[in-house]
Short mmCIF file of C-alpha atoms in Angstrom, two decimals:
data_model
loop_
_atom_site.label_atom_id
_atom_site.label_comp_id
_atom_site.label_asym_id
_atom_site.label_seq_id
_atom_site.Cartn_x
_atom_site.Cartn_y
_atom_site.Cartn_z
CA UNK A 230 0.00 0.00 0.00
CA UNK A 231 1.06 3.56 -0.64
CA UNK A 232 1.14 5.98 2.29
CA UNK A 233 -1.66 7.95 0.66
CA UNK A 234 -3.92 4.86 0.90
CA UNK A 235 -3.66 4.56 4.69
CA UNK A 236 -6.08 6.31 7.03
CA UNK A 237 -2.90 7.28 8.94
CA UNK A 238 0.41 7.09 7.10
CA UNK A 239 3.77 7.01 8.92
CA UNK A 240 6.09 9.13 6.79
CA UNK A 241 9.04 9.34 9.19
CA UNK A 242 11.44 6.46 9.85
CA UNK A 243 11.26 7.07 13.60
CA UNK A 244 8.17 7.89 15.67
CA UNK A 245 8.47 9.21 19.21
CA UNK A 246 6.33 10.07 22.20
CA UNK A 247 7.87 11.01 25.54
CA UNK A 248 10.93 8.85 26.20
CA UNK A 249 9.91 6.02 23.86
CA UNK A 250 11.03 5.76 20.24
CA UNK A 251 9.49 3.45 17.64
CA UNK A 252 11.19 2.42 14.41
CA UNK A 253 9.28 2.44 11.13
CA UNK A 254 11.56 0.94 8.45
CA UNK A 255 8.62 0.04 6.18
CA UNK A 256 7.19 3.60 6.16
CA UNK A 257 3.76 2.03 6.49
CA UNK A 258 0.68 3.10 8.46
CA UNK A 259 -2.81 2.22 9.66
CA UNK A 260 -5.20 0.83 6.98
CA UNK A 261 -8.92 1.48 6.94
CA UNK A 262 -11.15 -0.93 8.88
CA UNK A 263 -10.33 -2.84 12.07
CA UNK A 264 -6.60 -3.13 12.76
CA UNK A 265 -5.06 -5.18 15.56
CA UNK A 266 -1.62 -4.09 16.78
CA UNK A 267 0.05 -6.93 18.71
CA UNK A 268 3.28 -6.96 20.66
CA UNK A 269 4.83 -8.21 23.86
CA UNK A 270 4.94 -6.10 27.00
CA UNK A 271 7.17 -3.06 26.53
CA UNK A 272 7.12 -3.27 22.72
CA UNK A 273 5.61 0.21 22.32
CA UNK A 274 1.89 -0.42 21.69
CA UNK A 275 0.63 2.25 24.08
CA UNK A 276 3.21 4.67 22.69
CA UNK A 277 1.83 4.08 19.19
CA UNK A 278 -1.67 4.84 20.51
CA UNK A 279 -0.46 8.14 21.97
CA UNK A 280 1.28 9.02 18.71
CA UNK A 281 -1.94 8.43 16.77
CA UNK A 282 -3.95 10.65 19.10
CA UNK A 283 -1.50 13.37 20.16
CA UNK A 284 1.83 12.97 18.41
CA UNK A 285 1.09 14.13 14.89
CA UNK A 286 3.33 17.18 15.07
CA UNK A 287 5.44 16.57 18.19
CA UNK A 288 8.84 14.92 18.64
CA UNK A 289 9.72 15.22 14.95
CA UNK A 290 6.95 12.84 13.87
CA UNK A 291 5.61 13.07 10.32
CA UNK A 292 2.16 11.52 9.95
CA UNK A 293 -0.29 11.86 7.07
CA UNK A 294 -3.98 11.76 8.07
CA UNK A 295 -6.65 10.98 5.48
CA UNK A 296 -8.74 13.07 5.56
CA UNK A 297 -6.53 15.77 7.05
CA UNK A 298 -9.09 16.67 9.74
CA UNK A 299 -9.39 13.02 10.91
CA UNK A 300 -10.80 12.85 14.45
CA UNK A 301 -8.92 10.31 16.62
CA UNK A 302 -10.18 9.15 20.02
CA UNK A 303 -7.98 6.95 22.22
CA UNK A 304 -9.05 4.94 25.28
CA UNK A 305 -6.30 3.60 27.51
CA UNK A 306 -8.49 2.60 30.50
CA UNK A 307 -5.79 3.86 32.86
CA UNK A 308 -8.01 6.53 34.39
CA UNK A 309 -11.40 4.90 34.70
CA UNK A 310 -12.66 7.57 37.12
CA UNK A 311 -11.85 10.57 34.92
CA UNK A 312 -15.47 11.21 33.92
CA UNK A 313 -16.69 11.61 37.51
CA UNK A 314 -15.10 15.04 37.91
CA UNK A 315 -14.07 13.92 41.39
CA UNK A 316 -10.55 13.35 42.67
CA UNK A 317 -9.94 9.67 43.36
CA UNK A 318 -6.59 9.37 45.11
CA UNK A 319 -6.43 5.92 46.70
CA UNK A 320 -7.49 2.39 45.92
CA UNK A 321 -10.32 1.83 48.42
CA UNK A 322 -11.88 5.31 48.21
CA UNK A 323 -14.96 4.09 46.32
CA UNK A 324 -15.69 1.62 49.13
CA UNK A 325 -16.30 4.39 51.67
CA UNK A 326 -19.83 5.74 51.34
CA UNK A 327 -19.06 9.14 52.88
CA UNK A 328 -16.29 9.77 50.35
CA UNK A 329 -18.69 9.30 47.46
CA UNK A 330 -21.64 11.40 48.59
CA UNK A 331 -21.17 13.94 45.81
CA UNK A 332 -20.03 11.58 43.08
CA UNK A 333 -22.40 11.96 40.08
CA UNK A 334 -24.57 9.25 38.58
CA UNK A 335 -24.17 8.11 34.98
CA UNK A 336 -27.28 10.08 34.02
CA UNK A 337 -25.93 13.25 35.64
CA UNK A 338 -22.65 12.89 33.75
CA UNK A 339 -24.48 12.48 30.44
CA UNK A 340 -26.70 15.50 31.10
CA UNK A 341 -23.68 17.58 32.06
CA UNK A 342 -21.96 16.91 28.76
CA UNK A 343 -25.14 17.32 26.67
CA UNK A 344 -24.98 13.77 25.40
CA UNK A 345 -27.23 12.73 22.47
CA UNK A 346 -30.70 11.59 23.42
CA UNK A 347 -29.89 7.98 22.47
CA UNK A 348 -26.94 7.62 24.90
CA UNK A 349 -28.82 5.13 27.07
CA UNK A 350 -29.64 2.99 24.04
CA UNK A 351 -25.95 2.97 23.11
CA UNK A 352 -25.13 1.80 26.62
CA UNK A 353 -27.56 -1.09 26.31
CA UNK A 354 -26.16 -2.04 22.89
CA UNK A 355 -22.79 -2.71 24.50
CA UNK A 356 -24.32 -4.58 27.44
CA UNK A 357 -24.32 -1.70 29.93
CA UNK A 358 -27.81 -1.99 31.38
CA UNK A 359 -29.64 -0.36 34.29
CA UNK A 360 -26.83 2.14 34.93
CA UNK A 361 -28.51 5.54 34.61
CA UNK A 362 -29.04 5.93 38.36
CA UNK A 363 -25.72 4.37 39.44
CA UNK A 364 -22.91 6.51 40.81
CA UNK A 365 -19.92 6.08 38.54
CA UNK A 366 -17.66 5.04 41.42
CA UNK A 367 -19.95 2.10 42.16
CA UNK A 368 -19.64 0.54 38.71
CA UNK A 369 -17.49 -2.54 38.41
CA UNK A 370 -14.21 -2.27 36.51
CA UNK A 371 -15.79 -3.99 33.51
CA UNK A 372 -18.81 -1.67 33.57
CA UNK A 373 -16.55 1.37 33.79
CA UNK A 374 -14.59 0.26 30.74
CA UNK A 375 -17.77 -0.19 28.73
CA UNK A 376 -19.00 3.25 29.82
CA UNK A 377 -15.72 4.82 28.66
CA UNK A 378 -16.22 3.20 25.27
CA UNK A 379 -19.77 4.55 25.03
CA UNK A 380 -18.56 8.01 26.03
CA UNK A 381 -15.86 7.90 23.35
CA UNK A 382 -18.33 6.87 20.67
CA UNK A 383 -20.60 9.81 21.51
CA UNK A 384 -17.91 12.14 20.10
CA UNK A 385 -18.27 10.40 16.69
CA UNK A 386 -14.57 9.69 16.04
CA UNK A 387 -13.23 8.69 12.62
CA UNK A 388 -10.56 6.48 14.23
CA UNK A 389 -11.04 4.81 17.62
CA UNK A 390 -7.89 3.54 19.37
CA UNK A 391 -8.55 0.97 22.13
CA UNK A 392 -5.64 -0.02 24.38
CA UNK A 393 -6.30 -3.60 25.61
CA UNK A 394 -10.09 -3.29 25.18
CA UNK A 395 -10.96 -6.78 26.43
CA UNK A 396 -9.44 -6.54 29.89
CA UNK A 397 -12.03 -6.80 32.64
CA UNK A 398 -14.85 -7.86 30.31
CA UNK A 399 -16.75 -11.12 30.79
CA UNK A 400 -17.58 -13.36 27.82
CA UNK A 401 -20.95 -11.74 27.14
CA UNK A 402 -19.46 -8.25 27.30
CA UNK A 403 -16.67 -9.19 24.91
CA UNK A 404 -19.26 -10.33 22.36
CA UNK A 405 -21.17 -7.08 22.80
CA UNK A 406 -17.98 -5.08 22.26
CA UNK A 407 -17.22 -7.11 19.13
CA UNK A 408 -20.70 -6.39 17.76
CA UNK A 409 -20.26 -2.68 18.48
CA UNK A 410 -16.91 -2.52 16.65
CA UNK A 411 -18.31 -4.38 13.64
CA UNK A 412 -21.23 -1.92 13.59
CA UNK A 413 -18.80 1.02 13.67
CA UNK A 414 -16.90 -0.41 10.71
CA UNK A 415 -20.15 -0.56 8.76
CA UNK A 416 -20.63 3.14 9.54
CA UNK A 417 -17.16 4.01 8.24
CA UNK A 418 -15.38 4.28 11.61
CA UNK A 419 -11.96 2.61 11.73
CA UNK A 420 -10.61 0.99 14.90
CA UNK A 421 -7.13 0.21 16.19
CA UNK A 422 -6.99 -2.44 18.93
CA UNK A 423 -3.72 -2.57 20.89
CA UNK A 424 -3.36 -6.16 22.14
CA UNK A 425 -0.70 -8.05 24.07
CA UNK A 426 -1.82 -11.55 23.12
CA UNK A 427 -2.20 -12.45 19.44
CA UNK A 428 -4.77 -15.07 20.50
CA UNK A 429 -7.06 -12.16 21.39
CA UNK A 430 -7.14 -10.91 17.80
CA UNK A 431 -10.82 -11.33 16.81
CA UNK A 432 -11.74 -13.19 13.63
CA UNK A 433 -13.36 -10.08 12.10
CA UNK A 434 -10.04 -8.19 12.10
CA UNK A 435 -9.11 -6.69 8.72
CA UNK A 436 -5.44 -5.92 9.36
CA UNK A 437 -2.65 -7.01 11.72
CA UNK A 438 0.47 -5.06 12.68
CA UNK A 439 3.21 -6.69 14.76
CA UNK A 440 5.33 -4.57 17.12
CA UNK A 441 8.60 -6.20 18.16
CA UNK A 442 11.48 -4.45 19.92
CA UNK A 443 9.83 -1.09 19.17
CA UNK A 444 9.77 -1.82 15.42
CA UNK A 445 6.54 -1.49 13.43
CA UNK A 446 5.86 -4.16 10.82
CA UNK A 447 4.12 -3.68 7.50
CA UNK A 448 0.37 -4.39 7.90
CA UNK A 449 -0.80 -7.94 7.22
CA UNK A 450 -4.06 -7.51 5.33
CA UNK A 451 -6.82 -10.09 5.00
CA UNK A 452 -8.32 -12.67 7.35
CA UNK A 453 -6.55 -15.68 5.80
CA UNK A 454 -3.12 -14.05 6.03
CA UNK A 455 -3.81 -12.98 9.63
CA UNK A 456 -4.82 -16.51 10.66
CA UNK A 457 -1.71 -17.87 8.94
CA UNK A 458 0.49 -15.46 10.90
CA UNK A 459 -1.19 -16.40 14.19
CA UNK A 460 -0.53 -20.08 13.58
CA UNK A 461 3.15 -19.44 12.85
CA UNK A 462 3.91 -17.85 16.21
CA UNK A 463 5.40 -20.44 18.56
CA UNK A 464 6.71 -19.37 21.93
CA UNK A 465 9.10 -21.63 23.79
CA UNK A 466 8.81 -21.78 27.57
CA UNK A 467 11.83 -20.44 29.46
CA UNK A 468 13.28 -22.20 32.47
CA UNK A 469 12.02 -20.64 35.70
CA UNK A 470 14.00 -20.85 38.93
CA UNK A 471 12.15 -19.56 41.99
CA UNK A 472 13.94 -18.35 45.12
CA UNK A 473 13.85 -20.66 48.11
CA UNK A 474 11.04 -20.58 50.65
CA UNK A 475 12.15 -17.78 52.97
CA UNK A 476 8.72 -16.93 54.36
CA UNK A 477 7.81 -17.35 58.01
CA UNK A 478 6.79 -20.90 58.93
CA UNK A 479 4.74 -20.12 62.07
CA UNK A 480 1.43 -19.33 60.36
CA UNK A 481 -0.89 -22.12 61.46
CA UNK A 482 -4.58 -21.67 60.68
CA UNK A 483 -7.46 -23.82 59.47
CA UNK A 484 -9.82 -21.31 57.80
CA UNK A 485 -8.30 -18.64 55.56
CA UNK A 486 -11.64 -16.94 54.89
CA UNK A 487 -15.30 -17.55 55.57
CA UNK A 488 -18.38 -15.40 55.07
CA UNK A 489 -21.87 -16.39 56.24
CA UNK A 490 -25.02 -14.89 54.74
CA UNK A 491 -22.83 -12.14 53.32
CA UNK A 492 -24.26 -8.95 51.88
CA UNK A 493 -23.00 -5.80 50.23
CA UNK A 494 -25.00 -2.69 49.42
CA UNK A 495 -24.50 0.99 48.70
CA UNK A 496 -27.56 3.09 49.34
CA UNK A 497 -30.54 1.36 47.76
CA UNK A 498 -28.34 -0.73 45.49
CA UNK A 499 -27.79 -4.33 46.65
CA UNK A 500 -24.57 -5.65 45.10
CA UNK A 501 -24.93 -9.18 46.48
CA UNK A 502 -26.70 -10.96 49.34
CA UNK A 503 -27.01 -14.39 50.99
CA UNK A 504 -23.41 -15.29 50.19
CA UNK A 505 -21.92 -18.27 51.99
CA UNK A 506 -18.34 -19.20 51.16
CA UNK A 507 -15.60 -20.96 53.09
CA UNK A 508 -11.95 -21.17 52.00
CA UNK A 509 -9.82 -23.58 54.02
CA UNK A 510 -6.05 -23.52 54.29
CA UNK A 511 -4.29 -24.99 51.27
CA UNK A 512 -7.29 -24.72 48.93
CA UNK A 513 -7.03 -23.03 45.54
CA UNK A 514 -10.21 -21.29 44.44
CA UNK A 515 -11.36 -19.44 41.34
CA UNK A 516 -13.94 -16.72 42.04
CA UNK A 517 -16.21 -16.19 39.04
CA UNK A 518 -19.12 -13.95 38.09
CA UNK A 519 -20.22 -11.57 35.39
CA UNK A 520 -19.32 -7.87 35.34
CA UNK A 521 -21.05 -6.05 38.19
CA UNK A 522 -21.66 -9.15 40.33
CA UNK A 523 -19.44 -7.78 43.11
CA UNK A 524 -16.32 -9.94 42.84
CA UNK A 525 -13.84 -7.14 43.52
CA UNK A 526 -15.97 -5.83 46.38
CA UNK A 527 -16.07 -9.27 47.98
CA UNK A 528 -12.28 -9.43 47.69
CA UNK A 529 -12.08 -6.01 49.33
CA UNK A 530 -13.72 -7.52 52.44
CA UNK A 531 -11.26 -10.40 52.41
CA UNK A 532 -8.33 -7.97 52.25
CA UNK A 533 -9.76 -5.74 55.02
CA UNK A 534 -10.22 -2.76 52.69
CA UNK A 535 -14.00 -2.48 52.87
CA UNK A 536 -15.72 -1.09 56.00
CA UNK A 537 -18.73 -3.32 55.31
CA UNK A 538 -16.59 -6.24 56.40
CA UNK A 539 -17.45 -5.27 60.00
CA UNK A 540 -21.19 -5.60 59.36
CA UNK A 541 -20.80 -9.13 57.99
CA UNK A 542 -20.08 -12.46 59.66
CA UNK A 543 -16.51 -12.91 58.40
CA UNK A 544 -13.66 -15.07 59.63
CA UNK A 545 -10.07 -14.45 58.52
CA UNK A 546 -7.31 -16.85 59.56
CA UNK A 547 -9.53 -18.49 62.22
CA UNK A 548 -10.43 -15.13 63.78
CA UNK A 549 -13.82 -13.41 63.63
CA UNK A 550 -13.56 -10.03 61.91
CA UNK A 551 -13.88 -7.19 64.38
CA UNK A 552 -12.66 -9.19 67.39
CA UNK A 553 -9.70 -6.92 68.09
CA UNK A 554 -7.33 -7.74 65.23
CA UNK A 555 -5.66 -4.89 63.38
CA UNK A 556 -5.95 -4.32 59.64
CA UNK A 557 -2.17 -4.64 59.41
CA UNK A 558 -2.25 -8.10 61.01
CA UNK A 559 -4.57 -9.23 58.21
CA UNK A 560 -2.74 -7.52 55.36
CA UNK A 561 0.65 -8.86 56.43
CA UNK A 562 -0.61 -12.38 55.73
CA UNK A 563 -2.12 -11.61 52.30
CA UNK A 564 -0.52 -11.02 48.92
CA UNK A 565 -2.86 -9.01 46.70
CA UNK A 566 -2.86 -7.76 43.10
CA UNK A 567 -5.77 -6.16 41.23
CA UNK A 568 -6.31 -3.91 38.20
CA UNK A 569 -7.43 -0.93 40.29
CA UNK A 570 -4.51 -1.31 42.69
CA UNK A 571 -2.22 -0.64 39.75
CA UNK A 572 -4.02 2.62 38.91
CA UNK A 573 -3.30 4.12 42.32
CA UNK A 574 0.13 2.65 43.06
CA UNK A 575 2.57 5.53 43.47
CA UNK A 576 6.23 5.13 44.34
CA UNK A 577 9.40 7.09 43.63
CA UNK A 578 11.55 4.04 44.48
CA UNK A 579 13.21 1.87 41.83
CA UNK A 580 11.54 -1.41 40.93
CA UNK A 581 13.90 -3.56 43.04
CA UNK A 582 13.01 -1.60 46.20
CA UNK A 583 9.30 -1.88 45.45
CA UNK A 584 9.64 -5.66 45.34
CA UNK A 585 11.67 -5.71 48.58
CA UNK A 586 8.87 -3.78 50.34
CA UNK A 587 6.41 -6.56 49.55
CA UNK A 588 8.30 -8.96 51.83
CA UNK A 589 8.15 -6.79 54.93
CA UNK A 590 5.39 -6.22 57.43
CA UNK A 591 3.47 -2.96 57.34
CA UNK A 592 5.48 -1.20 60.08
CA UNK A 593 8.90 -1.84 58.49
CA UNK A 594 7.99 -1.60 54.82
CA UNK A 595 10.00 1.49 53.92
CA UNK A 596 13.24 1.07 55.87
CA UNK A 597 16.55 0.79 54.01
CA UNK A 598 16.90 -2.57 52.26
CA UNK A 599 19.67 -5.04 53.04
CA UNK A 600 21.93 -6.74 50.51
CA UNK A 601 20.16 -10.06 51.15
CA UNK A 602 16.74 -8.50 50.53
CA UNK A 603 17.91 -6.91 47.28
CA UNK A 604 19.34 -10.25 46.16
CA UNK A 605 16.03 -12.01 46.78
CA UNK A 606 14.11 -9.26 44.97
CA UNK A 607 16.38 -9.70 41.96
CA UNK A 608 15.69 -13.43 41.99
CA UNK A 609 11.95 -12.79 41.76
CA UNK A 610 12.43 -10.23 39.00
CA UNK A 611 14.50 -12.81 37.10
CA UNK A 612 11.80 -15.44 37.62
CA UNK A 613 9.31 -13.06 35.99
CA UNK A 614 11.71 -12.12 33.20
CA UNK A 615 12.01 -8.44 34.14
CA UNK A 616 15.38 -8.23 35.94
CA UNK A 617 16.44 -5.59 33.39
CA UNK A 618 13.88 -3.25 34.98
CA UNK A 619 15.40 -3.44 38.48
CA UNK A 620 16.61 0.18 38.51
CA UNK A 621 13.68 1.63 36.54
CA UNK A 622 10.95 3.81 38.02
CA UNK A 623 7.44 2.39 38.22
CA UNK A 624 5.99 5.37 36.35
CA UNK A 625 8.32 4.78 33.38
CA UNK A 626 7.09 1.21 32.78
CA UNK A 627 4.39 -0.01 30.43
CA UNK A 628 1.15 -1.15 32.08
CA UNK A 629 2.10 -4.81 31.55
CA UNK A 630 5.53 -4.28 33.10
CA UNK A 631 3.91 -2.52 36.06
CA UNK A 632 1.63 -5.53 36.55
CA UNK A 633 4.63 -7.87 36.63
CA UNK A 634 6.35 -5.70 39.26
CA UNK A 635 3.27 -5.81 41.50
CA UNK A 636 3.10 -9.59 41.06
CA UNK A 637 6.76 -9.89 42.10
CA UNK A 638 5.93 -7.71 45.13
CA UNK A 639 3.14 -10.13 46.11
CA UNK A 640 5.08 -13.31 45.34
CA UNK A 641 8.17 -12.40 47.38
CA UNK A 642 6.02 -12.50 50.52
CA UNK A 643 5.00 -16.09 49.78
CA UNK A 644 1.90 -15.26 51.82
CA UNK A 645 -0.57 -17.46 53.64
CA UNK A 646 -3.29 -16.23 51.26
CA UNK A 647 -2.61 -15.06 47.72
CA UNK A 648 -5.49 -13.01 46.23
CA UNK A 649 -5.14 -12.33 42.51
CA UNK A 650 -7.93 -10.31 40.91
CA UNK A 651 -7.53 -10.74 37.13
CA UNK A 652 -3.72 -10.71 37.41
CA UNK A 653 -3.10 -11.29 33.70
CA UNK A 654 -4.56 -7.98 32.56
CA UNK A 655 -2.22 -6.46 30.00
CA UNK A 656 0.25 -9.38 29.90
CA UNK A 657 1.44 -10.98 26.68
CA UNK A 658 0.95 -14.72 26.20
CA UNK A 659 4.51 -15.68 27.14
CA UNK A 660 4.33 -13.80 30.42
CA UNK A 661 0.88 -15.15 31.22
CA UNK A 662 2.26 -18.67 30.96
CA UNK A 663 5.28 -17.75 33.07
CA UNK A 664 3.15 -16.23 35.86
CA UNK A 665 0.79 -19.21 35.79
CA UNK A 666 3.72 -21.59 36.32
CA UNK A 667 4.96 -19.49 39.24
CA UNK A 668 1.53 -19.54 40.87
CA UNK A 669 1.35 -23.34 40.58
CA UNK A 670 4.79 -23.66 42.19
CA UNK A 671 3.99 -21.24 45.03
CA UNK A 672 0.78 -23.06 45.89
CA UNK A 673 2.68 -26.30 46.31
CA UNK A 674 4.78 -24.72 49.06
CA UNK A 675 3.72 -24.48 52.69
CA UNK A 676 0.14 -25.51 51.91
CA UNK A 677 -0.61 -21.93 50.80
CA UNK A 678 -4.09 -20.70 49.82
CA UNK A 679 -5.19 -19.04 46.58
CA UNK A 680 -8.20 -16.98 45.48
CA UNK A 681 -7.96 -16.29 41.75
CA UNK A 682 -10.29 -14.22 39.55
CA UNK A 683 -10.46 -14.40 35.76
CA UNK A 684 -13.06 -14.30 32.99
CA UNK A 685 -10.84 -16.49 30.80
CA UNK A 686 -10.91 -20.25 31.40
CA UNK A 687 -7.47 -20.72 29.82
CA UNK A 688 -5.89 -18.35 32.34
CA UNK A 689 -6.89 -20.36 35.42
CA UNK A 690 -3.82 -22.10 36.94
CA UNK A 691 -3.82 -25.90 37.05
CA UNK A 692 -3.64 -25.84 40.86
CA UNK A 693 -7.20 -24.45 41.05
CA UNK A 694 -9.66 -27.20 41.94
CA UNK A 695 -12.46 -25.23 43.67
CA UNK A 696 -14.85 -22.76 42.04
CA UNK A 697 -17.25 -20.23 43.54
CA UNK A 698 -19.66 -18.21 41.40
CA UNK A 699 -21.01 -14.91 42.66
CA UNK A 700 -24.38 -13.84 41.37
CA UNK A 701 -26.63 -15.49 38.79
CA UNK A 702 -26.02 -15.87 35.08
#
């Protein structure tokens, strides 16, 4: 294809945004239709999205837009609370009712921005139902992502750039998103999907671009050629060596978590009720449920983040919640990673120090690290394949690299209870497999306990042999 035939043509050999530079030896671009851009973590996918939206004239970039006034809208899902107009500064803020008294509802947000009269219909078309009266902070992560997509579509873009659009969406929601993107193509709207895993490339994709080592490939055009490329990619498994078991051995307990007749509500909205669930020591569970069923909120009670834990009959590590234990006593025994945790994680320390902090108890987390601690942190970074990031700052990493750092921070603790809420968000296939192998190995040590959340059956580690579904289908 000639540059003039692309909806966006890359005329310069190098494309830059911020500190990241992409190489464009083919002088190609983005074709019309639905284009998937695939690459491993740190390959530059998010940078390419920023270049498409904001980098037309900056950093020496030369891009040709066709037409010249092309309207580009990018969704990165990194600030899912941006539409509320409220400052959300810490992970568990939305769980505190008094902090959200003035947070607007979805309907109020749409009225404020003079949305088209059919905005509610567009919500329902993408599977976002019964949300008009909900406060935005009370939507699940999957619901928030769908609402951001609806909001973007209301601006009638010519090119929609979606950074990892499937993360956090259940199977039904993924199908609804697919239908929406196909409908946009029929209306003349092109889409770029930035994906980490080539297996996520949908079968209706028109074009495929591979990003490898910050180099942009020439587009692969046509469904048959795309399927052929997908079948050619074979990834060998690397050898993984985990550090020895250095965790404390004096953590005897019989019940890791139990809730009886559990309930969760905010105002008049009942999130879930009549929940009975018991997790014994050494068991590996997968918590399942559709978007909005309350999975993350239930986990917030397990991890002592949600005040409603005190109004429920909950046992943690053989002790009734609210019987005099401190929050720190609970948290020191739990390793936790979630998508929203990543949004609010702030640290000026290098990656190696962040991992070291995960091993310590709450009172000693930020003291100066020892040589032995730094050595162990490096071993975990090597196990996850990111030892080259040891001296990097968290804010300089890609979202997938940040997720791996937080996983290393949870793994180094080798905790009594490991709680992983959709831990594979934003990870490429090779790293998903690596993390899954690490989880299986950790669970075989010390009779540890796991609660794992995922909408993808293939992501569930082999050690999981118990399932609990929250809500009805």
